[in-house]
JSON list of C-alpha atoms in Angstrom, two decimals:
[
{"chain": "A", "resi": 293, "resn": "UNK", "atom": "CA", "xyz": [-3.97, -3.52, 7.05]},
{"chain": "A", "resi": 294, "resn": "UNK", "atom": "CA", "xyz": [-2.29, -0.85, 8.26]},
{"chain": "A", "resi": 295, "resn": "UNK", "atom": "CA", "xyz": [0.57, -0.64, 5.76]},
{"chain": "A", "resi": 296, "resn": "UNK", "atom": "CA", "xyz": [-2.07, -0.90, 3.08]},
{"chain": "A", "resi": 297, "resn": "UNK", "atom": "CA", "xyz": [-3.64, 2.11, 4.56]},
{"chain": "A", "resi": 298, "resn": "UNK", "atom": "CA", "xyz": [-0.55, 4.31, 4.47]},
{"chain": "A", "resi": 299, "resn": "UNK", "atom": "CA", "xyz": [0.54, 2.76, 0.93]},
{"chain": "A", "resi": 300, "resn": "UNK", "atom": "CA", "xyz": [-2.80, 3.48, -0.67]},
{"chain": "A", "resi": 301, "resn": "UNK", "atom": "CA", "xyz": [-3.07, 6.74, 1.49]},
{"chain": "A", "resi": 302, "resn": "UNK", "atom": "CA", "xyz": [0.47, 8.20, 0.80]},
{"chain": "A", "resi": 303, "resn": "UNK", "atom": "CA", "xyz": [-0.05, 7.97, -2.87]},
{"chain": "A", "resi": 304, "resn": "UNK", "atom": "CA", "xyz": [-3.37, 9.53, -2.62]},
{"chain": "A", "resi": 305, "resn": "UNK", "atom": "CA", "xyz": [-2.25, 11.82, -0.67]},
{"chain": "A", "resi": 306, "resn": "UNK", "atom": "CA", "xyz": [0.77, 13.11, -3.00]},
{"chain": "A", "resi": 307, "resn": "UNK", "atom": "CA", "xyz": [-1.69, 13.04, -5.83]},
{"chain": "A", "resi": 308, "resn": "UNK", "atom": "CA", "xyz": [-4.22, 15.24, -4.31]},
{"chain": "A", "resi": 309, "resn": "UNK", "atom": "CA", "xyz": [-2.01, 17.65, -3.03]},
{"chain": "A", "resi": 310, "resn": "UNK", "atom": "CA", "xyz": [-0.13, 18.50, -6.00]},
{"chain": "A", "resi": 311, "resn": "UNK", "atom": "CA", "xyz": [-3.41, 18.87, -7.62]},
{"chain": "A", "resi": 312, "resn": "UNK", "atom": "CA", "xyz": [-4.90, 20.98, -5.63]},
{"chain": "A", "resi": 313, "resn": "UNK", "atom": "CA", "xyz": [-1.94, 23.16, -5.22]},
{"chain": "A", "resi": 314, "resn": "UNK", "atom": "CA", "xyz": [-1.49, 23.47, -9.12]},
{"chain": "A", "resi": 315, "resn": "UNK", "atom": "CA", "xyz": [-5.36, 24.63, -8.73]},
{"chain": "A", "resi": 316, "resn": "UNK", "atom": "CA", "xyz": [-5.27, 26.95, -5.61]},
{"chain": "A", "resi": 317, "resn": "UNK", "atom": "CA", "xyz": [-2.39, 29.01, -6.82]},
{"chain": "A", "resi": 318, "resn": "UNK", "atom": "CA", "xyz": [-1.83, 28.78, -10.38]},
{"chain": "A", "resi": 319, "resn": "UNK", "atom": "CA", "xyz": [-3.20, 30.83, -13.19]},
{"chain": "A", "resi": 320, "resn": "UNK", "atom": "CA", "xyz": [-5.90, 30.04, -15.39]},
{"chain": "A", "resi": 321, "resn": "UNK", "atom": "CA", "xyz": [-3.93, 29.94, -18.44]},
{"chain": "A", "resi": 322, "resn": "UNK", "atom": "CA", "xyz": [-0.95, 28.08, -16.07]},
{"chain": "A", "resi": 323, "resn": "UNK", "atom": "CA", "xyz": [-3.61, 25.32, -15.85]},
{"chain": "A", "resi": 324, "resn": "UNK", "atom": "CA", "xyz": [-4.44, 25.16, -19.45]},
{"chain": "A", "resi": 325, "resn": "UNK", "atom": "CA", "xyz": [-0.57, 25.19, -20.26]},
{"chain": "A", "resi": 326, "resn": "UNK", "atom": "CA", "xyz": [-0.42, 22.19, -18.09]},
{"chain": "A", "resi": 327, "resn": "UNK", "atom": "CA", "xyz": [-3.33, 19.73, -18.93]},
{"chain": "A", "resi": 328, "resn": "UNK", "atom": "CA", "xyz": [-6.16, 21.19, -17.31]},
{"chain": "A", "resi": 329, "resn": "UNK", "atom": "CA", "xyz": [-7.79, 22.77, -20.30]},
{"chain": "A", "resi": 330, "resn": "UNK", "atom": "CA", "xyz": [-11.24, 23.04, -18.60]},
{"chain": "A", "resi": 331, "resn": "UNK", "atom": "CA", "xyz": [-10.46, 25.05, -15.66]},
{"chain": "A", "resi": 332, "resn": "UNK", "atom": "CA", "xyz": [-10.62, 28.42, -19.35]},
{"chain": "A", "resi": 333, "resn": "UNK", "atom": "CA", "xyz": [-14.47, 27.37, -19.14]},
{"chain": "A", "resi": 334, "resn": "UNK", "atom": "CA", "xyz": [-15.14, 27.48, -15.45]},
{"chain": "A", "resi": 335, "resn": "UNK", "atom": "CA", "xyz": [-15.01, 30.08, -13.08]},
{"chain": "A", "resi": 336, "resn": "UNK", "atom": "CA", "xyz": [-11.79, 30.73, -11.06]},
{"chain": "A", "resi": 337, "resn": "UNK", "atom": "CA", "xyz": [-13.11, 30.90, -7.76]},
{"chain": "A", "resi": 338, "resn": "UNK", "atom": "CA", "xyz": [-14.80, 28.00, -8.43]},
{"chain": "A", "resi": 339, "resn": "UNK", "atom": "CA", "xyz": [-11.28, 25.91, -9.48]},
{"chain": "A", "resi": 340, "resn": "UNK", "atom": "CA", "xyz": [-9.93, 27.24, -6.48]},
{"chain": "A", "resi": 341, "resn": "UNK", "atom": "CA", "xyz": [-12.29, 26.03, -4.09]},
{"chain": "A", "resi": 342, "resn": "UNK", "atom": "CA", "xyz": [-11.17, 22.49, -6.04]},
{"chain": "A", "resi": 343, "resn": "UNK", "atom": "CA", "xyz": [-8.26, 23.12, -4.95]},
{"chain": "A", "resi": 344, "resn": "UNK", "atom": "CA", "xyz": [-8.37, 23.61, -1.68]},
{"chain": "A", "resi": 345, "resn": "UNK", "atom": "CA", "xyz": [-10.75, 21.19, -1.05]},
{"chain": "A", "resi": 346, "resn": "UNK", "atom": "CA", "xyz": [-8.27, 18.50, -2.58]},
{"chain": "A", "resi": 347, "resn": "UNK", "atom": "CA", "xyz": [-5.19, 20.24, -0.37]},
{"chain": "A", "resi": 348, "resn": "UNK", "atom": "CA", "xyz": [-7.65, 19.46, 2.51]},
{"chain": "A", "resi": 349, "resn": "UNK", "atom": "CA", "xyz": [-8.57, 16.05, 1.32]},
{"chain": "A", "resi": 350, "resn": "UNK", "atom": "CA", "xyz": [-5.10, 15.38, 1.46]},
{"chain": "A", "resi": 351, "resn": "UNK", "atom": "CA", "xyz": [-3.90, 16.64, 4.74]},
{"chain": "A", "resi": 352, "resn": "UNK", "atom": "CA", "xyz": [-7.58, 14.86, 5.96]},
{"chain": "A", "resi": 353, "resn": "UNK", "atom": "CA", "xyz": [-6.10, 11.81, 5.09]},
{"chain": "A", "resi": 354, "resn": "UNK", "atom": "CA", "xyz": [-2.86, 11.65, 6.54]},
{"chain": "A", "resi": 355, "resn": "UNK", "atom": "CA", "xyz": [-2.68, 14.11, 9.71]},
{"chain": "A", "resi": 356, "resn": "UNK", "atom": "CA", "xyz": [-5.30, 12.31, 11.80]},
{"chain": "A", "resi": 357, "resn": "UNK", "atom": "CA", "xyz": [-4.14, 9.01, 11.95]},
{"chain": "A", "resi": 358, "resn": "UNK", "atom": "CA", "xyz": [-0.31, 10.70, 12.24]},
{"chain": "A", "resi": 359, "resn": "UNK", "atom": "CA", "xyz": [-1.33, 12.55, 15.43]},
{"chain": "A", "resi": 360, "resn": "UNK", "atom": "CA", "xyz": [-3.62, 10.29, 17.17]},
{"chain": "A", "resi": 361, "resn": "UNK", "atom": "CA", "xyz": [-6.18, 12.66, 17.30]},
{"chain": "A", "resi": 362, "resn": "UNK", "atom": "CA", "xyz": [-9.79, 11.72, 15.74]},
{"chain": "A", "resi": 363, "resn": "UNK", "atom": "CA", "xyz": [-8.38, 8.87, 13.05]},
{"chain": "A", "resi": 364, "resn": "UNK", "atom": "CA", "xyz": [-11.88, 8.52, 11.84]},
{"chain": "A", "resi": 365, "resn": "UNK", "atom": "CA", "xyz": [-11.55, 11.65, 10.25]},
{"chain": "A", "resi": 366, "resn": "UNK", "atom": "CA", "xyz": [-8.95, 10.07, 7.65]},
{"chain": "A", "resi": 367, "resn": "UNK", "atom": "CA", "xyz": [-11.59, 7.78, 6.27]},
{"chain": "A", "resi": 368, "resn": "UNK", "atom": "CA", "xyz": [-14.13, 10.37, 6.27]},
{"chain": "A", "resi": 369, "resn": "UNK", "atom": "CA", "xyz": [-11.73, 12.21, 4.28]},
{"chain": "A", "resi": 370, "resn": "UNK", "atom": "CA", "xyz": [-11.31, 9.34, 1.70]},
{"chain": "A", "resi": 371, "resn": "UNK", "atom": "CA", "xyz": [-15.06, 9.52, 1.36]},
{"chain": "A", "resi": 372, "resn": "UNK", "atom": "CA", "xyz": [-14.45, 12.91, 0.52]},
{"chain": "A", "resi": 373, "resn": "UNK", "atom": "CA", "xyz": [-12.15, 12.60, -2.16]},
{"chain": "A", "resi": 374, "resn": "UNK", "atom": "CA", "xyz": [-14.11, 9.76, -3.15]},
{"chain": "A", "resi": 375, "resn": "UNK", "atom": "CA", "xyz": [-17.11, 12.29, -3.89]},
{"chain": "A", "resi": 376, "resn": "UNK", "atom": "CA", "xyz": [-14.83, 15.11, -5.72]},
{"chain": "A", "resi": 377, "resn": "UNK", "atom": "CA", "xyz": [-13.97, 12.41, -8.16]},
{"chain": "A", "resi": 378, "resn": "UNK", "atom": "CA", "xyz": [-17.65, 11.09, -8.96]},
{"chain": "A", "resi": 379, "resn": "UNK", "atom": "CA", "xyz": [-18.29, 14.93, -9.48]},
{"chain": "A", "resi": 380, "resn": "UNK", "atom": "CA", "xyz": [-15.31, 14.68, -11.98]},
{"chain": "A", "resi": 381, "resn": "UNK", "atom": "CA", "xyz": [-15.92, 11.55, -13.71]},
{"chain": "A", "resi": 382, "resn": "UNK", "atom": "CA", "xyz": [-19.58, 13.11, -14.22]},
{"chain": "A", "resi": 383, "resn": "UNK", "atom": "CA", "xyz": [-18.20, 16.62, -15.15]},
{"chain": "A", "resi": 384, "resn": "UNK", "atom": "CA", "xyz": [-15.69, 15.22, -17.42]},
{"chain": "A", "resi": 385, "resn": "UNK", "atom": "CA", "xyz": [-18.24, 12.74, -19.22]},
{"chain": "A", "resi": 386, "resn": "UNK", "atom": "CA", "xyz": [-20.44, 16.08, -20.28]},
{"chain": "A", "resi": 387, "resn": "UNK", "atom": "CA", "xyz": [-17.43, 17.17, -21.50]},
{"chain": "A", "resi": 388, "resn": "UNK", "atom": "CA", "xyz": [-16.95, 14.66, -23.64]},
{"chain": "A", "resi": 389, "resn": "UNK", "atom": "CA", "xyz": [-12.82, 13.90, -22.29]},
{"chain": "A", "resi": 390, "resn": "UNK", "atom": "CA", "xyz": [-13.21, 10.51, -21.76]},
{"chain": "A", "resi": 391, "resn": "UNK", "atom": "CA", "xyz": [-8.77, 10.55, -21.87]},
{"chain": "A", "resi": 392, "resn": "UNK", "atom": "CA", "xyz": [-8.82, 12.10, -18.36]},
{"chain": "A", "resi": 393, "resn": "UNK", "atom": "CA", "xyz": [-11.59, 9.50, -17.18]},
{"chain": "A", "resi": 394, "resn": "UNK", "atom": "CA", "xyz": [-9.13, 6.63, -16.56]},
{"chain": "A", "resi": 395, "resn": "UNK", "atom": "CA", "xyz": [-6.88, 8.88, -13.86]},
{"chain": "A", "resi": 396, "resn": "UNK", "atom": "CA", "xyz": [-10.19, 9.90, -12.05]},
{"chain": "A", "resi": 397, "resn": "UNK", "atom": "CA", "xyz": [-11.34, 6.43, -11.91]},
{"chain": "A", "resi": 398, "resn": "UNK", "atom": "CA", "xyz": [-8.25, 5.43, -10.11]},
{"chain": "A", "resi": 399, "resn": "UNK", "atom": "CA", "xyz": [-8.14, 7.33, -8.09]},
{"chain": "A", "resi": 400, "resn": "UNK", "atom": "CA", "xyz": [-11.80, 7.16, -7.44]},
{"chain": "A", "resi": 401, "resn": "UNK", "atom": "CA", "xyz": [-11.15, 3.75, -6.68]},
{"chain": "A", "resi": 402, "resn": "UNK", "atom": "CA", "xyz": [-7.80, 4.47, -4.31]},
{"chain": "A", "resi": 403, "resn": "UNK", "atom": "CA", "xyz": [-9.68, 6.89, -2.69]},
{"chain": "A", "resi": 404, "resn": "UNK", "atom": "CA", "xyz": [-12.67, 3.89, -2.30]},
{"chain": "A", "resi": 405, "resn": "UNK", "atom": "CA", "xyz": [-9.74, 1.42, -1.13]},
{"chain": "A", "resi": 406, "resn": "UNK", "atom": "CA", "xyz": [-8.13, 3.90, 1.07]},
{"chain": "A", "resi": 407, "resn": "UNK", "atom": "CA", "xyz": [-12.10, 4.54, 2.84]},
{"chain": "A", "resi": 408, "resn": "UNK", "atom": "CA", "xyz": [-12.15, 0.84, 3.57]},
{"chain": "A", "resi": 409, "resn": "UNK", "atom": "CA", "xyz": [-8.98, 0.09, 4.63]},
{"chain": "A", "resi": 410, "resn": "UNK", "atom": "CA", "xyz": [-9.25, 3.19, 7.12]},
{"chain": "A", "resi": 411, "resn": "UNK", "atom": "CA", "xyz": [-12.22, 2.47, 8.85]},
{"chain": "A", "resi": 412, "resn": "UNK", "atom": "CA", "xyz": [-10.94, -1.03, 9.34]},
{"chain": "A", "resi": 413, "resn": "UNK", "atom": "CA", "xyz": [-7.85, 0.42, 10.83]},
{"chain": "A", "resi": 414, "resn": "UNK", "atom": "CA", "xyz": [-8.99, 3.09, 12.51]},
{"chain": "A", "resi": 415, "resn": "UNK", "atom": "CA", "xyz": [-12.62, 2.20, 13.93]}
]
């Protein structure tokens, strides 16, 4: 169980935190240039907050369990991440881009694993 945790969590991990990056730093129309064409219709404080909430997600997931202190926290963080992407599957849906639904569903569903796999690990 534990490998599967640090599989499924590494990869979430990497995912999340080059997202959230792209989103806490970049500019809008760096974002549009590469794939995220909605973050023109919503307000930039409010993609940044994204962001860093997915750099934190990230860092949530890994950094407990790698220093021993409070491991619960990395499932909690799953859960986390797990809720950003409902929020995006339901944001995209009104949106009508059902092409970026797939990638949000997996890792919906990583992020889902990852919560299991980490509170079976680390509770």
């Amino acid at each position: 169980m534990l490998i599967a945790y640090w599989i499924v969590a590494g990869v979430l991990a990497l995912a999340y935190f080059a997202a959230g990056a792209m989103k806490a730093f970049r500019s809008p129309d760096a974002l549009v240039a590469g794939g995220i064409a909605w973050a023109k219709d919503v307000s930039l404080p409010l993609v940044r907050v994204i962001g860093v909430v997915e750099v934190l997600g990230a860092l949530g997931l890994l950094l407990p369990p790698l220093t021993g202190i409070a491991p619960v926290l990395a499932p909690l963080a799953a859960i986390g991440l797990a809720l950003v992407q409902v929020g995006a599957v339901i944001f995209h849906v009104r949106r009508g881009e059902a092409k970026v639904l797939p990638m949000n569903l997996v890792l919906l569903l990583l992020a889902v694993a990852a919560a299991i796999v980490g509170f079976l690990v680390w509770v």
